């Protein structure tokens, strides 16, 4: 269970960072 939890939280962190990057790029394009 803890292995699955660690893997899912890692995925969530990766998704969060990816979203931040995408938002930053869209912000740069929007300006």
Coordinates of N, CA and C in Angstrom, one line a residue, residues 1-7:
X1 N 0.8 -1.2 0.0 CA 0.0 0.0 0.0 C 0.9 1.3 0.0
X2 N 1.9 1.3 0.8 CA 2.7 2.5 0.9 C 3.5 2.7 -0.4
X3 N 3.9 1.6 -1.1 CA 4.5 1.7 -2.4 C 3.6 2.4 -3.4
X4 N 2.3 2.0 -3.4 CA 1.3 2.6 -4.3 C 1.2 4.0 -3.9
X5 N 1.1 4.3 -2.7 CA 0.9 5.7 -2.2 C 2.0 6.6 -2.7
X6 N 3.3 6.1 -2.5 CA 4.4 6.9 -2.9 C 4.4 7.1 -4.4
X7 N 4.1 6.1 -5.2 CA 4.1 6.2 -6.6 C 3.0 7.2 -7.0

